[in-house]
mmCIF file with all atom_site columns, C-alpha atoms in Angstrom:
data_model
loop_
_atom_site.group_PDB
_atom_site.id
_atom_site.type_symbol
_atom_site.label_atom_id
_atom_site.label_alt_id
_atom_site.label_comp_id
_atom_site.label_asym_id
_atom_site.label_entity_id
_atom_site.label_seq_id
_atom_site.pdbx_PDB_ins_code
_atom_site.Cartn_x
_atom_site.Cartn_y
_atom_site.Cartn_z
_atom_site.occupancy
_atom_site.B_iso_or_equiv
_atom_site.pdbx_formal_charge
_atom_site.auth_seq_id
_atom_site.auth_comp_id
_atom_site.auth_asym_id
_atom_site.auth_atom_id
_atom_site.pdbx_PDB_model_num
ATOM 1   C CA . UNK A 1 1   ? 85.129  89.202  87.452 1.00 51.00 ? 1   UNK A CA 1
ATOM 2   C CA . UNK A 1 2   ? 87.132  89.494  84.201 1.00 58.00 ? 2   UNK A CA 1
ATOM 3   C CA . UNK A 1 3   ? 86.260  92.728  82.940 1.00 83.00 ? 3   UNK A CA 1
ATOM 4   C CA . UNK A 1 4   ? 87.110  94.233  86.497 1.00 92.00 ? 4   UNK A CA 1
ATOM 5   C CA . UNK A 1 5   ? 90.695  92.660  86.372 1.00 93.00 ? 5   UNK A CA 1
ATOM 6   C CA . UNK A 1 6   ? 90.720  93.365  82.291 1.00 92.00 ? 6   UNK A CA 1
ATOM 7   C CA . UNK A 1 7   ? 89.861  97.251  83.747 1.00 94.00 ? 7   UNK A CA 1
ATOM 8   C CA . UNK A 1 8   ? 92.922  97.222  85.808 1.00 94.00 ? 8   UNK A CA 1
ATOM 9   C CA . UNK A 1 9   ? 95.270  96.211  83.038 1.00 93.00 ? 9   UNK A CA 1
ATOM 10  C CA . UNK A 1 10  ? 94.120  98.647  80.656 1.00 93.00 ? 10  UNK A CA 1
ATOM 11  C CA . UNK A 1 11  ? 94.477  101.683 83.358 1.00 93.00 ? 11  UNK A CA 1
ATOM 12  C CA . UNK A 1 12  ? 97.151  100.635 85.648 1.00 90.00 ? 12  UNK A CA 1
ATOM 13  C CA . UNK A 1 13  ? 99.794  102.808 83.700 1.00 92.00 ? 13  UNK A CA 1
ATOM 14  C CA . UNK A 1 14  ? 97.498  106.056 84.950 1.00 92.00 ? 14  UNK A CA 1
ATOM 15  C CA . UNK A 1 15  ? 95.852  105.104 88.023 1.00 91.00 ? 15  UNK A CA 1
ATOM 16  C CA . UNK A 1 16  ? 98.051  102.454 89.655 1.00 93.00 ? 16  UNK A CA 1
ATOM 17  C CA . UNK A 1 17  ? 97.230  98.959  90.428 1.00 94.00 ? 17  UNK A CA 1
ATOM 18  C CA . UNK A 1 18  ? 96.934  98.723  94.137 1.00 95.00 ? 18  UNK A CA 1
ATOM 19  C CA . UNK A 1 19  ? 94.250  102.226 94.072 1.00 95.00 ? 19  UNK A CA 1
ATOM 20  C CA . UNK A 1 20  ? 91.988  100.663 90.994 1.00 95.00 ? 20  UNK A CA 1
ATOM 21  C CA . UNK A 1 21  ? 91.992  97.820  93.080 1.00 94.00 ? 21  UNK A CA 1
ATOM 22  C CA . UNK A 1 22  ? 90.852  98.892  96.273 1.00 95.00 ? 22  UNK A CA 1
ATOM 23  C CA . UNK A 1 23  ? 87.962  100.839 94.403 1.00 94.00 ? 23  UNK A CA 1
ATOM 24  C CA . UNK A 1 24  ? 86.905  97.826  92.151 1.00 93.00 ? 24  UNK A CA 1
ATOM 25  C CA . UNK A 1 25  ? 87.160  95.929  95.544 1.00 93.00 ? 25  UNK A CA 1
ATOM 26  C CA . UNK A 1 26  ? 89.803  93.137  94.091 1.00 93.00 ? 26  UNK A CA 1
ATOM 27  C CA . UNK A 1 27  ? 92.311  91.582  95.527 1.00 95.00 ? 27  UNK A CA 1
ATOM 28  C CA . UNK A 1 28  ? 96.103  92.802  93.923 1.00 95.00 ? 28  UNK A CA 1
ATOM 29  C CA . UNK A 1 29  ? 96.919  89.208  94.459 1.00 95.00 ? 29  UNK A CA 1
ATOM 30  C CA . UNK A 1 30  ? 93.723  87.931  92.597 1.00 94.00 ? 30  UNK A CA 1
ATOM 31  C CA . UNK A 1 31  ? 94.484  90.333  89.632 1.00 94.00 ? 31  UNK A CA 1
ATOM 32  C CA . UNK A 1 32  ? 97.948  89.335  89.315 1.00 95.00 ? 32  UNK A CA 1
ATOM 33  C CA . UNK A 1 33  ? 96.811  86.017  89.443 1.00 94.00 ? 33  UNK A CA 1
ATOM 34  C CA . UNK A 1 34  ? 94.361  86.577  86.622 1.00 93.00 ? 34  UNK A CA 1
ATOM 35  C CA . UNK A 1 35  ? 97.485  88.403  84.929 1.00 93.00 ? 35  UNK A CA 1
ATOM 36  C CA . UNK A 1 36  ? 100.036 85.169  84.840 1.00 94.00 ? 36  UNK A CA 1
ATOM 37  C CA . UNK A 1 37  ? 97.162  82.930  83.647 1.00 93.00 ? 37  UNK A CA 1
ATOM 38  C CA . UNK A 1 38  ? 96.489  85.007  80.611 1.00 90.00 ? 38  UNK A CA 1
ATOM 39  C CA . UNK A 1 39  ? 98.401  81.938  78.405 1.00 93.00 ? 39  UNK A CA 1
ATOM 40  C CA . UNK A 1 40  ? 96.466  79.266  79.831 1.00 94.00 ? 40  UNK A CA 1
ATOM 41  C CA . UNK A 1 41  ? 92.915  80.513  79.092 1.00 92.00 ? 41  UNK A CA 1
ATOM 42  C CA . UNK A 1 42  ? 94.168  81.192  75.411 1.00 93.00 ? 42  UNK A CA 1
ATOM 43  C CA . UNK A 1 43  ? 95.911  77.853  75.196 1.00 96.00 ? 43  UNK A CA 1
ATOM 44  C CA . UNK A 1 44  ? 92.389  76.339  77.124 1.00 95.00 ? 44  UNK A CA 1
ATOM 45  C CA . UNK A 1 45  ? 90.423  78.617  74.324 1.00 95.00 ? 45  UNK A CA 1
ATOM 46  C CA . UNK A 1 46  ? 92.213  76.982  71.588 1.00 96.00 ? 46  UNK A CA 1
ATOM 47  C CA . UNK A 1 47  ? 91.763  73.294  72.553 1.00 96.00 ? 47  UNK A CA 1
ATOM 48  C CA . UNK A 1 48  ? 88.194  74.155  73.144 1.00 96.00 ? 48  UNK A CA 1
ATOM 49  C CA . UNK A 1 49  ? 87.725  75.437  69.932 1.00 96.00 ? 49  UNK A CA 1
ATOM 50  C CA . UNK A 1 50  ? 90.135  72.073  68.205 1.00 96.00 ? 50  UNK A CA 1
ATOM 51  C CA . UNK A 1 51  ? 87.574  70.216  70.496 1.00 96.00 ? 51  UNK A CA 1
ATOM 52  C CA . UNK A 1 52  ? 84.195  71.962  68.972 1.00 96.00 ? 52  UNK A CA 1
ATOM 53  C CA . UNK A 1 53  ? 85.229  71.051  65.591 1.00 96.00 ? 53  UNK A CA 1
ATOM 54  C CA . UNK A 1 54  ? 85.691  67.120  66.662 1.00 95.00 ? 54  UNK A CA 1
ATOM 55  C CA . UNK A 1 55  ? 82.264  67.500  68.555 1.00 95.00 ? 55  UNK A CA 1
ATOM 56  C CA . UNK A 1 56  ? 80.530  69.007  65.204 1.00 95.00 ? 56  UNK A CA 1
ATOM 57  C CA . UNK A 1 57  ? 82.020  66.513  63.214 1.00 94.00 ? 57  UNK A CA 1
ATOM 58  C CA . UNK A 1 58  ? 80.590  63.728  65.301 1.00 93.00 ? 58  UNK A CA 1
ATOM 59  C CA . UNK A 1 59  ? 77.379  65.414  65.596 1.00 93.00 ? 59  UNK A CA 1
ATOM 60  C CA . UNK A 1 60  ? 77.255  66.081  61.886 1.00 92.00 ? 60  UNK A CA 1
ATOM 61  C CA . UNK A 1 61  ? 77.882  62.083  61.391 1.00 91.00 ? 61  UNK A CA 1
ATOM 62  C CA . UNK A 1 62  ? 74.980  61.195  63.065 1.00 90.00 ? 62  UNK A CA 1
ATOM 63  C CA . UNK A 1 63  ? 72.910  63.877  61.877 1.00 89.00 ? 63  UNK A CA 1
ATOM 64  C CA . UNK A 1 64  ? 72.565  65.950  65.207 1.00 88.00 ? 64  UNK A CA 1
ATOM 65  C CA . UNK A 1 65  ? 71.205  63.343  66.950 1.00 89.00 ? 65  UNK A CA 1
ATOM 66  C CA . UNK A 1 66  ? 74.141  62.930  69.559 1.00 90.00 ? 66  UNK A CA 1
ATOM 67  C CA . UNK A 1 67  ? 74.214  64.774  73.175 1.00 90.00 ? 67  UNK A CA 1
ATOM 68  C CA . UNK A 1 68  ? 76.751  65.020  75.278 1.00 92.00 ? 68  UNK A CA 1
ATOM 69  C CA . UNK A 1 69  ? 76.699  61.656  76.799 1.00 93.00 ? 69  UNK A CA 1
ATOM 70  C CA . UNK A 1 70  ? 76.976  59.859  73.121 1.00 93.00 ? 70  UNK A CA 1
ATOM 71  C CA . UNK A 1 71  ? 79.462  62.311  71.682 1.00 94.00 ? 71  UNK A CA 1
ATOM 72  C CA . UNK A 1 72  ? 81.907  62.077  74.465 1.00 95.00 ? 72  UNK A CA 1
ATOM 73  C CA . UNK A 1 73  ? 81.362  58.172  74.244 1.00 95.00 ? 73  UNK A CA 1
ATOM 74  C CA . UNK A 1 74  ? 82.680  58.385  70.342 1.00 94.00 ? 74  UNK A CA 1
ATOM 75  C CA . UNK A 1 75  ? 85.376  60.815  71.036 1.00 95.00 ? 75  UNK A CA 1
ATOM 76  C CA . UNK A 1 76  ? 87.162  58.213  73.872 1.00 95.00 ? 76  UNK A CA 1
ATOM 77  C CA . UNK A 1 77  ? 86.235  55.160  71.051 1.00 95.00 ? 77  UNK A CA 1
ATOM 78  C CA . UNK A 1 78  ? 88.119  57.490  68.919 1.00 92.00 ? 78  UNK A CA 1
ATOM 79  C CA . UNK A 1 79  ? 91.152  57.758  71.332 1.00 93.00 ? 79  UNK A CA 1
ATOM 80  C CA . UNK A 1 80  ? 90.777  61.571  72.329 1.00 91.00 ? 80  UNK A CA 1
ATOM 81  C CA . UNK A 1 81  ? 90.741  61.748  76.337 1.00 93.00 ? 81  UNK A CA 1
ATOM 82  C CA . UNK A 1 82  ? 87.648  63.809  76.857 1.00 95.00 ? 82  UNK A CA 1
ATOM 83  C CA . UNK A 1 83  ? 85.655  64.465  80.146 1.00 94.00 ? 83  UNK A CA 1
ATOM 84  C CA . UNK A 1 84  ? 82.285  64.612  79.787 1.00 95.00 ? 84  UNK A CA 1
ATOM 85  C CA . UNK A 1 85  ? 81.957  67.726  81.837 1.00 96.00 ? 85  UNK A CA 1
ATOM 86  C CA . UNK A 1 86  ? 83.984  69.431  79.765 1.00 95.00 ? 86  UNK A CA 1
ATOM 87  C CA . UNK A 1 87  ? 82.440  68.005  76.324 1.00 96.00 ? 87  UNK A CA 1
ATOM 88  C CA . UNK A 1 88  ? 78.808  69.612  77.787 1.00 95.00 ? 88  UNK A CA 1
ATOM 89  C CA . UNK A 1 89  ? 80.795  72.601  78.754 1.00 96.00 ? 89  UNK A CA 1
ATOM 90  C CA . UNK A 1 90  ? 82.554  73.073  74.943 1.00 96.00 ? 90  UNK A CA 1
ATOM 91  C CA . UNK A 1 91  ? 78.227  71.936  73.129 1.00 95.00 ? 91  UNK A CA 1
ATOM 92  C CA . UNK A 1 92  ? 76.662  74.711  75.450 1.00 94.00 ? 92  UNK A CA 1
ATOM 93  C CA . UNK A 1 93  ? 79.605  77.436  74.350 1.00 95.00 ? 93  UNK A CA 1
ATOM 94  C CA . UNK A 1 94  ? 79.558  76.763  70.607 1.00 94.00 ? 94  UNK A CA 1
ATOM 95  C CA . UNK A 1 95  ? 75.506  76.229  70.477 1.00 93.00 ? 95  UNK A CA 1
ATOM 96  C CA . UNK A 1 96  ? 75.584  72.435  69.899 1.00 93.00 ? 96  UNK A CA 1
ATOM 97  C CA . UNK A 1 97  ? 72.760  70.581  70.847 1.00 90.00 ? 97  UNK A CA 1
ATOM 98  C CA . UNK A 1 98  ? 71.303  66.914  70.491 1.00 87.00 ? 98  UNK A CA 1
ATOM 99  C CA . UNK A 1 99  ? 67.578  65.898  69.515 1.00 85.00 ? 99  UNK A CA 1
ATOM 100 C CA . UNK A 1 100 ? 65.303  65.934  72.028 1.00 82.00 ? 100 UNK A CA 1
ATOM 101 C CA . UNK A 1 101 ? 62.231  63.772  71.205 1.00 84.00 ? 101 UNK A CA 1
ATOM 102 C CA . UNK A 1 102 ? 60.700  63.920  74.577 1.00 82.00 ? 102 UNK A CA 1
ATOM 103 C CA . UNK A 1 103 ? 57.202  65.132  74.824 1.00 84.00 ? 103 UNK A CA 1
ATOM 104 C CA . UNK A 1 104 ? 55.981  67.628  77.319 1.00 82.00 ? 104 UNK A CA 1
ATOM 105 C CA . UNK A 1 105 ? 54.455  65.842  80.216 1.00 84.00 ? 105 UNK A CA 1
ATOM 106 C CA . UNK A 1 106 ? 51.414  67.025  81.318 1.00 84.00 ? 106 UNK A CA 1
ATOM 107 C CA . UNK A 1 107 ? 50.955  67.539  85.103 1.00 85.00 ? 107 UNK A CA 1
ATOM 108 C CA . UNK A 1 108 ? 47.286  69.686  84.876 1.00 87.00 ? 108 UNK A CA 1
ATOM 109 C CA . UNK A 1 109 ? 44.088  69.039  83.501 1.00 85.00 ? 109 UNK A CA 1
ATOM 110 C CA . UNK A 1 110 ? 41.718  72.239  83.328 1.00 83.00 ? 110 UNK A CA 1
ATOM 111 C CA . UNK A 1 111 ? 38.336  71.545  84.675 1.00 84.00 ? 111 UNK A CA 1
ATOM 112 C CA . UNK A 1 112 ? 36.104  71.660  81.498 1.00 84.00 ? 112 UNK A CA 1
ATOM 113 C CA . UNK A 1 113 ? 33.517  73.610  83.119 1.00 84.00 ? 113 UNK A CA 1
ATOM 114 C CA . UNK A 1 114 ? 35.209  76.277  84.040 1.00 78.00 ? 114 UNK A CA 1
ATOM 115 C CA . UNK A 1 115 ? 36.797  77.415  81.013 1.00 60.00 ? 115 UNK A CA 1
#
């Protein structure tokens, strides 16, 4: 949805808002919408990128062991009020992952006479 609205801001000045609009089938009141929240997302951007260096740190410290459920816990013990929505939200955008030690379950056995 943000490239059509980022369409309309870069060709308004030749095409008009309320035409590009009805042929990108978007609301004017959604794109304007989009248009007054541009300092949010880059103020939300920033804080999520502050927050991805506290998250690698942590994860660094225990030698990428940590998911989200542990690194959030550490961040509140550290006094930094984090949800842990948005802490799995911030690993899955900046590629950080814990150890997963699991093995595969197996739910099949193939019959050793057929193969």
């Amino acid at each position: 949805m943000t490239s059509r609205f980022q369409f309309v801001e870069d060709h308004h000045h030749a095409w008009g808002v309320k035409r590009l609009c009805q042929v990108l089938e978007v609301a004017r009141s959604s794109f304007y919408k989009w248009r007054t929240g541009r300092a949010a997302r880059t103020a939300r951007e920033r804080a999520d990128a502050a927050l991805a260096e506290r998250i690698r740190a942590v994860h660094a410290e225990w030698d990428g062991t940590h998911g989200r459920p542990r690194i959030t816990a550490e961040l509140r013990d550290d006094g930094e009020p984090v949800n842990h929505k948005r802490v799995g939200r911030v690993t899955r955008k900046f590629g950080i992952a814990g150890l997963r030690l699991r093995k595969r379950q197996v739910t099949t056995v193939p019959d050793p006479l057929r193969a």
